[in-house]
Amino acid sequence: MTTPLKIDFVSDVSCPWCVVGLRALNEALAELGDEVRAQIHFQPFELNPNMPAEGQDIDEHIQQKYGSTPEQSKANRENIRLRGEELGFTFSQGNRRIYNTFDAHRLLHWAELEGKQQALKEALFTAYFTDLADPSSHKVLADVAQKVGLDRLRAEAVLSGNEYATEVRELEQLWVSRGISSVPTIVFNDQYAVSGGQPVDVFVGAIRQILAGDA
């Protein structure tokens, strides 16, 4: 019997562990096959809501925010790169900046209404982490939207105005009010949460436990 499963994937476009978590979750769902019929909703979370338009050098940002040394940052990025490689995702080397992601979240909100939210989310991860593109750039966002089959002119209209800003801010506040302070946090059936870029088998085990408990 196939069991429906609601998944709220709370994450940010500029969060590398969110890429790892999503890739592992996708593999887990593929492994579970007909056991589960998952419906994933990507929920907004901004790691750096006050980031200015020009962004900030990633090493400088991490040192200021977390107190990490350049050596610690480099080791962490290499760990993430290897995890991504295991899951078939490329984290490119090179000069990286952190950017504001609010407009990307507005576009993702619209994409869900169009039935292409996951495609856009994954393409935005690729644009930022693999292609080293600026996810705050309206041109980059419109290009990525078009690439996944969304209407470019409509995407540009969303980005040039203030559409879905209220909805995104309300959702951000909702998830913070539910105690989420780090991402990725993956919430199953509104009551079970798994945090971080967990391995595939952790997701498989957690989902099977949830299905058994609900049954």
mmCIF file of C-alpha atoms in Angstrom:
data_model
loop_
_atom_site.group_PDB
_atom_site.id
_atom_site.type_symbol
_atom_site.label_atom_id
_atom_site.label_comp_id
_atom_site.label_asym_id
_atom_site.label_seq_id
_atom_site.Cartn_x
_atom_site.Cartn_y
_atom_site.Cartn_z
ATOM 1 C CA MET A 1 0.000 0.000 0.000
ATOM 2 C CA THR A 2 1.265 3.470 -0.893
ATOM 3 C CA THR A 3 1.064 5.972 1.964
ATOM 4 C CA PRO A 4 0.815 9.725 1.335
ATOM 5 C CA LEU A 5 3.480 11.825 3.020
ATOM 6 C CA LYS A 6 3.546 15.608 3.330
ATOM 7 C CA ILE A 7 7.050 17.065 3.439
ATOM 8 C CA ASP A 8 7.865 20.690 4.253
ATOM 9 C CA PHE A 9 11.463 21.352 3.264
ATOM 10 C CA VAL A 10 12.532 24.539 5.047
ATOM 11 C CA SER A 11 15.658 25.898 3.399
ATOM 12 C CA ASP A 12 17.535 28.740 1.739
ATOM 13 C CA VAL A 13 18.872 28.930 -1.807
ATOM 14 C CA SER A 14 22.344 29.828 -0.490
ATOM 15 C CA CYS A 15 22.569 26.948 2.011
ATOM 16 C CA PRO A 16 24.942 24.168 0.847
ATOM 17 C CA TRP A 17 23.700 21.644 3.407
ATOM 18 C CA CYS A 18 20.207 22.196 1.985
ATOM 19 C CA VAL A 19 21.497 20.866 -1.344
ATOM 20 C CA VAL A 20 22.956 17.824 0.386
ATOM 21 C CA GLY A 21 19.756 17.280 2.366
ATOM 22 C CA LEU A 22 17.504 17.555 -0.671
ATOM 23 C CA ARG A 23 19.655 15.243 -2.766
ATOM 24 C CA ALA A 24 19.688 12.648 0.021
ATOM 25 C CA LEU A 25 15.926 13.003 0.539
ATOM 26 C CA ASN A 26 15.298 12.506 -3.183
ATOM 27 C CA GLU A 27 17.409 9.344 -3.140
ATOM 28 C CA ALA A 28 15.616 8.098 -0.039
ATOM 29 C CA LEU A 29 12.215 8.607 -1.675
ATOM 30 C CA ALA A 30 13.440 6.787 -4.791
ATOM 31 C CA GLU A 31 14.623 3.903 -2.594
ATOM 32 C CA LEU A 32 11.256 3.743 -0.803
ATOM 33 C CA GLY A 33 9.486 3.596 -4.160
ATOM 34 C CA ASP A 34 5.828 2.552 -3.900
ATOM 35 C CA GLU A 35 5.898 2.600 -0.096
ATOM 36 C CA VAL A 36 5.270 6.328 -0.080
ATOM 37 C CA ARG A 37 3.699 9.072 -2.192
ATOM 38 C CA ALA A 38 5.510 12.234 -1.139
ATOM 39 C CA GLN A 39 4.418 15.799 -1.717
ATOM 40 C CA ILE A 40 7.265 18.255 -1.081
ATOM 41 C CA HIS A 41 6.633 21.921 -0.305
ATOM 42 C CA PHE A 42 9.682 24.186 -0.188
ATOM 43 C CA GLN A 43 9.347 26.679 2.645
ATOM 44 C CA PRO A 44 11.321 29.927 2.835
ATOM 45 C CA PHE A 45 14.101 30.646 5.303
ATOM 46 C CA GLU A 46 16.656 33.433 4.877
ATOM 47 C CA LEU A 47 20.063 32.815 6.403
ATOM 48 C CA ASN A 48 21.026 36.437 5.754
ATOM 49 C CA PRO A 49 17.886 38.578 5.463
ATOM 50 C CA ASN A 50 19.857 41.820 5.905
ATOM 51 C CA MET A 51 22.443 41.080 3.228
ATOM 52 C CA PRO A 52 22.917 44.162 0.984
ATOM 53 C CA ALA A 53 22.515 44.016 -2.793
ATOM 54 C CA GLU A 54 26.227 43.719 -3.515
ATOM 55 C CA GLY A 55 26.571 40.647 -1.297
ATOM 56 C CA GLN A 56 29.663 39.746 0.723
ATOM 57 C CA ASP A 57 32.750 37.601 0.255
ATOM 58 C CA ILE A 58 31.960 34.169 1.682
ATOM 59 C CA ASP A 59 35.121 33.825 3.805
ATOM 60 C CA GLU A 60 34.649 37.282 5.287
ATOM 61 C CA HIS A 61 30.991 36.553 5.947
ATOM 62 C CA ILE A 62 31.587 33.203 7.647
ATOM 63 C CA GLN A 63 34.373 34.653 9.790
ATOM 64 C CA GLN A 64 32.111 37.501 10.948
ATOM 65 C CA LYS A 65 29.026 35.332 11.498
ATOM 66 C CA TYR A 66 30.513 32.163 12.967
ATOM 67 C CA GLY A 67 34.034 33.147 14.000
ATOM 68 C CA SER A 68 35.522 30.510 11.683
ATOM 69 C CA THR A 69 39.122 30.807 10.540
ATOM 70 C CA PRO A 70 39.881 30.640 6.779
ATOM 71 C CA GLU A 71 41.318 27.148 7.384
ATOM 72 C CA GLN A 72 38.136 25.975 9.116
ATOM 73 C CA SER A 73 36.005 27.430 6.330
ATOM 74 C CA LYS A 74 38.107 25.698 3.695
ATOM 75 C CA ALA A 75 37.864 22.339 5.502
ATOM 76 C CA ASN A 76 34.100 22.700 5.877
ATOM 77 C CA ARG A 77 33.661 23.555 2.199
ATOM 78 C CA GLU A 78 35.749 20.530 1.206
ATOM 79 C CA ASN A 79 33.559 18.312 3.390
ATOM 80 C CA ILE A 80 30.455 19.724 1.711
ATOM 81 C CA ARG A 81 32.024 19.329 -1.736
ATOM 82 C CA LEU A 82 32.704 15.647 -1.074
ATOM 83 C CA ARG A 83 29.186 15.054 0.253
ATOM 84 C CA GLY A 84 27.788 16.716 -2.847
ATOM 85 C CA GLU A 85 30.006 14.600 -5.089
ATOM 86 C CA GLU A 86 28.674 11.427 -3.459
ATOM 87 C CA LEU A 87 25.155 12.589 -4.335
ATOM 88 C CA GLY A 88 25.951 13.663 -7.890
ATOM 89 C CA PHE A 89 26.071 17.411 -7.246
ATOM 90 C CA THR A 90 28.974 19.721 -8.116
ATOM 91 C CA PHE A 91 30.009 22.417 -5.663
ATOM 92 C CA SER A 92 32.368 24.503 -7.795
ATOM 93 C CA GLN A 93 35.565 25.998 -6.448
ATOM 94 C CA GLY A 94 36.247 29.695 -6.968
ATOM 95 C CA ASN A 95 35.546 33.100 -5.500
ATOM 96 C CA ARG A 96 32.158 32.948 -3.850
ATOM 97 C CA ARG A 97 29.867 35.581 -2.435
ATOM 98 C CA ILE A 98 26.797 35.420 -0.214
ATOM 99 C CA TYR A 99 23.752 37.254 -1.579
ATOM 100 C CA ASN A 100 20.273 38.258 -0.503
ATOM 101 C CA THR A 101 17.777 35.519 -1.446
ATOM 102 C CA PHE A 102 14.392 37.117 -0.740
ATOM 103 C CA ASP A 103 13.467 37.540 -4.425
ATOM 104 C CA ALA A 104 14.421 33.917 -5.071
ATOM 105 C CA HIS A 105 11.955 32.882 -2.357
ATOM 106 C CA ARG A 106 9.235 35.045 -3.947
ATOM 107 C CA LEU A 107 9.875 33.329 -7.275
ATOM 108 C CA LEU A 108 9.763 29.900 -5.613
ATOM 109 C CA HIS A 109 6.410 30.778 -4.046
ATOM 110 C CA TRP A 110 5.034 31.606 -7.502
ATOM 111 C CA ALA A 111 6.624 28.456 -8.983
ATOM 112 C CA GLU A 112 4.682 26.285 -6.526
ATOM 113 C CA LEU A 113 1.444 27.756 -7.883
ATOM 114 C CA GLU A 114 2.666 26.780 -11.353
ATOM 115 C CA GLY A 115 3.603 23.221 -10.309
ATOM 116 C CA LYS A 116 7.347 23.722 -10.870
ATOM 117 C CA GLN A 117 8.663 24.586 -7.429
ATOM 118 C CA GLN A 118 11.035 21.642 -7.007
ATOM 119 C CA ALA A 119 12.434 22.046 -10.513
ATOM 120 C CA LEU A 120 13.123 25.722 -9.846
ATOM 121 C CA LYS A 121 14.615 25.025 -6.416
ATOM 122 C CA GLU A 122 17.060 22.471 -7.791
ATOM 123 C CA ALA A 123 17.961 24.720 -10.730
ATOM 124 C CA LEU A 124 18.626 27.628 -8.349
ATOM 125 C CA PHE A 125 20.959 25.420 -6.305
ATOM 126 C CA THR A 126 22.845 24.577 -9.505
ATOM 127 C CA ALA A 127 22.974 28.211 -10.596
ATOM 128 C CA TYR A 128 24.454 29.364 -7.290
ATOM 129 C CA PHE A 129 26.699 26.509 -6.223
ATOM 130 C CA THR A 130 27.772 25.020 -9.569
ATOM 131 C CA ASP A 131 27.645 28.004 -11.924
ATOM 132 C CA LEU A 132 28.559 30.561 -9.213
ATOM 133 C CA ALA A 133 25.736 32.839 -10.383
ATOM 134 C CA ASP A 134 24.157 35.598 -8.288
ATOM 135 C CA PRO A 135 20.743 34.406 -7.003
ATOM 136 C CA SER A 136 19.713 37.970 -6.190
ATOM 137 C CA SER A 137 20.054 39.018 -9.849
ATOM 138 C CA HIS A 138 16.669 39.318 -11.552
ATOM 139 C CA LYS A 139 18.241 38.292 -14.854
ATOM 140 C CA VAL A 140 19.732 35.142 -13.311
ATOM 141 C CA LEU A 141 16.407 34.302 -11.649
ATOM 142 C CA ALA A 142 14.439 34.855 -14.861
ATOM 143 C CA ASP A 143 16.965 32.781 -16.835
ATOM 144 C CA VAL A 144 16.640 29.890 -14.386
ATOM 145 C CA ALA A 145 12.841 30.147 -14.361
ATOM 146 C CA GLN A 146 12.770 29.987 -18.158
ATOM 147 C CA LYS A 147 15.163 27.027 -18.140
ATOM 148 C CA VAL A 148 12.738 24.938 -16.043
ATOM 149 C CA GLY A 149 9.760 25.779 -18.258
ATOM 150 C CA LEU A 150 8.245 28.734 -16.424
ATOM 151 C CA ASP A 151 7.019 31.760 -18.351
ATOM 152 C CA ARG A 152 9.901 34.236 -18.471
ATOM 153 C CA LEU A 153 7.769 37.343 -18.879
ATOM 154 C CA ARG A 154 5.619 36.369 -15.913
ATOM 155 C CA ALA A 155 8.749 35.643 -13.852
ATOM 156 C CA GLU A 156 10.146 39.070 -14.740
ATOM 157 C CA ALA A 157 6.841 40.660 -13.749
ATOM 158 C CA VAL A 158 6.905 38.912 -10.373
ATOM 159 C CA LEU A 159 10.497 40.000 -9.774
ATOM 160 C CA SER A 160 10.047 43.612 -10.850
ATOM 161 C CA GLY A 161 7.137 44.134 -8.470
ATOM 162 C CA ASN A 162 6.418 43.091 -4.928
ATOM 163 C CA GLU A 163 4.250 40.028 -5.569
ATOM 164 C CA TYR A 164 4.271 37.292 -2.909
ATOM 165 C CA ALA A 165 6.455 39.381 -0.559
ATOM 166 C CA THR A 166 3.793 39.345 2.148
ATOM 167 C CA GLU A 167 3.165 35.612 1.744
ATOM 168 C CA VAL A 168 6.884 34.787 1.933
ATOM 169 C CA ARG A 169 7.451 36.924 5.031
ATOM 170 C CA GLU A 170 4.455 35.347 6.754
ATOM 171 C CA LEU A 171 5.757 31.853 5.970
ATOM 172 C CA GLU A 172 9.242 32.753 7.198
ATOM 173 C CA GLN A 173 7.764 34.008 10.469
ATOM 174 C CA LEU A 174 5.570 30.918 10.764
ATOM 175 C CA TRP A 175 8.482 28.490 10.567
ATOM 176 C CA VAL A 176 10.608 30.541 12.947
ATOM 177 C CA SER A 177 7.654 30.612 15.381
ATOM 178 C CA ARG A 178 7.633 26.808 15.194
ATOM 179 C CA GLY A 179 11.177 26.751 16.524
ATOM 180 C CA ILE A 180 13.181 26.409 13.314
ATOM 181 C CA SER A 181 16.464 28.300 13.583
ATOM 182 C CA SER A 182 18.703 26.367 11.185
ATOM 183 C CA VAL A 183 18.299 24.787 7.778
ATOM 184 C CA PRO A 184 17.643 22.441 6.237
ATOM 185 C CA THR A 185 14.835 21.331 8.500
ATOM 186 C CA ILE A 186 12.552 18.746 6.929
ATOM 187 C CA VAL A 187 9.125 18.423 8.549
ATOM 188 C CA PHE A 188 7.046 15.313 7.840
ATOM 189 C CA ASN A 189 3.244 15.342 8.196
ATOM 190 C CA ASP A 190 3.393 18.576 10.224
ATOM 191 C CA GLN A 191 4.821 16.822 13.283
ATOM 192 C CA TYR A 192 8.141 15.035 12.755
ATOM 193 C CA ALA A 193 11.328 16.975 11.962
ATOM 194 C CA VAL A 194 14.747 15.934 10.681
ATOM 195 C CA SER A 195 17.476 18.582 10.621
ATOM 196 C CA GLY A 196 20.629 18.893 8.546
ATOM 197 C CA GLY A 197 22.077 17.260 5.470
ATOM 198 C CA GLN A 198 21.519 13.716 6.698
ATOM 199 C CA PRO A 199 22.652 10.581 4.806
ATOM 200 C CA VAL A 200 20.164 8.725 2.610
ATOM 201 C CA ASP A 201 19.713 5.845 5.061
ATOM 202 C CA VAL A 202 18.783 8.261 7.873
ATOM 203 C CA PHE A 203 15.939 9.640 5.753
ATOM 204 C CA VAL A 204 14.809 6.151 4.743
ATOM 205 C CA GLY A 205 14.747 5.014 8.376
ATOM 206 C CA ALA A 206 12.996 8.165 9.595
ATOM 207 C CA ILE A 207 10.298 7.953 6.922
ATOM 208 C CA ARG A 208 9.651 4.270 7.620
ATOM 209 C CA GLN A 209 9.340 5.031 11.343
ATOM 210 C CA ILE A 210 6.901 7.860 10.607
ATOM 211 C CA LEU A 211 4.785 5.666 8.334
ATOM 212 C CA ALA A 212 4.733 2.893 10.927
ATOM 213 C CA GLY A 213 3.839 5.309 13.721
ATOM 214 C CA ASP A 214 1.044 6.941 11.739
ATOM 215 C CA ALA A 215 -0.330 3.550 10.803
#
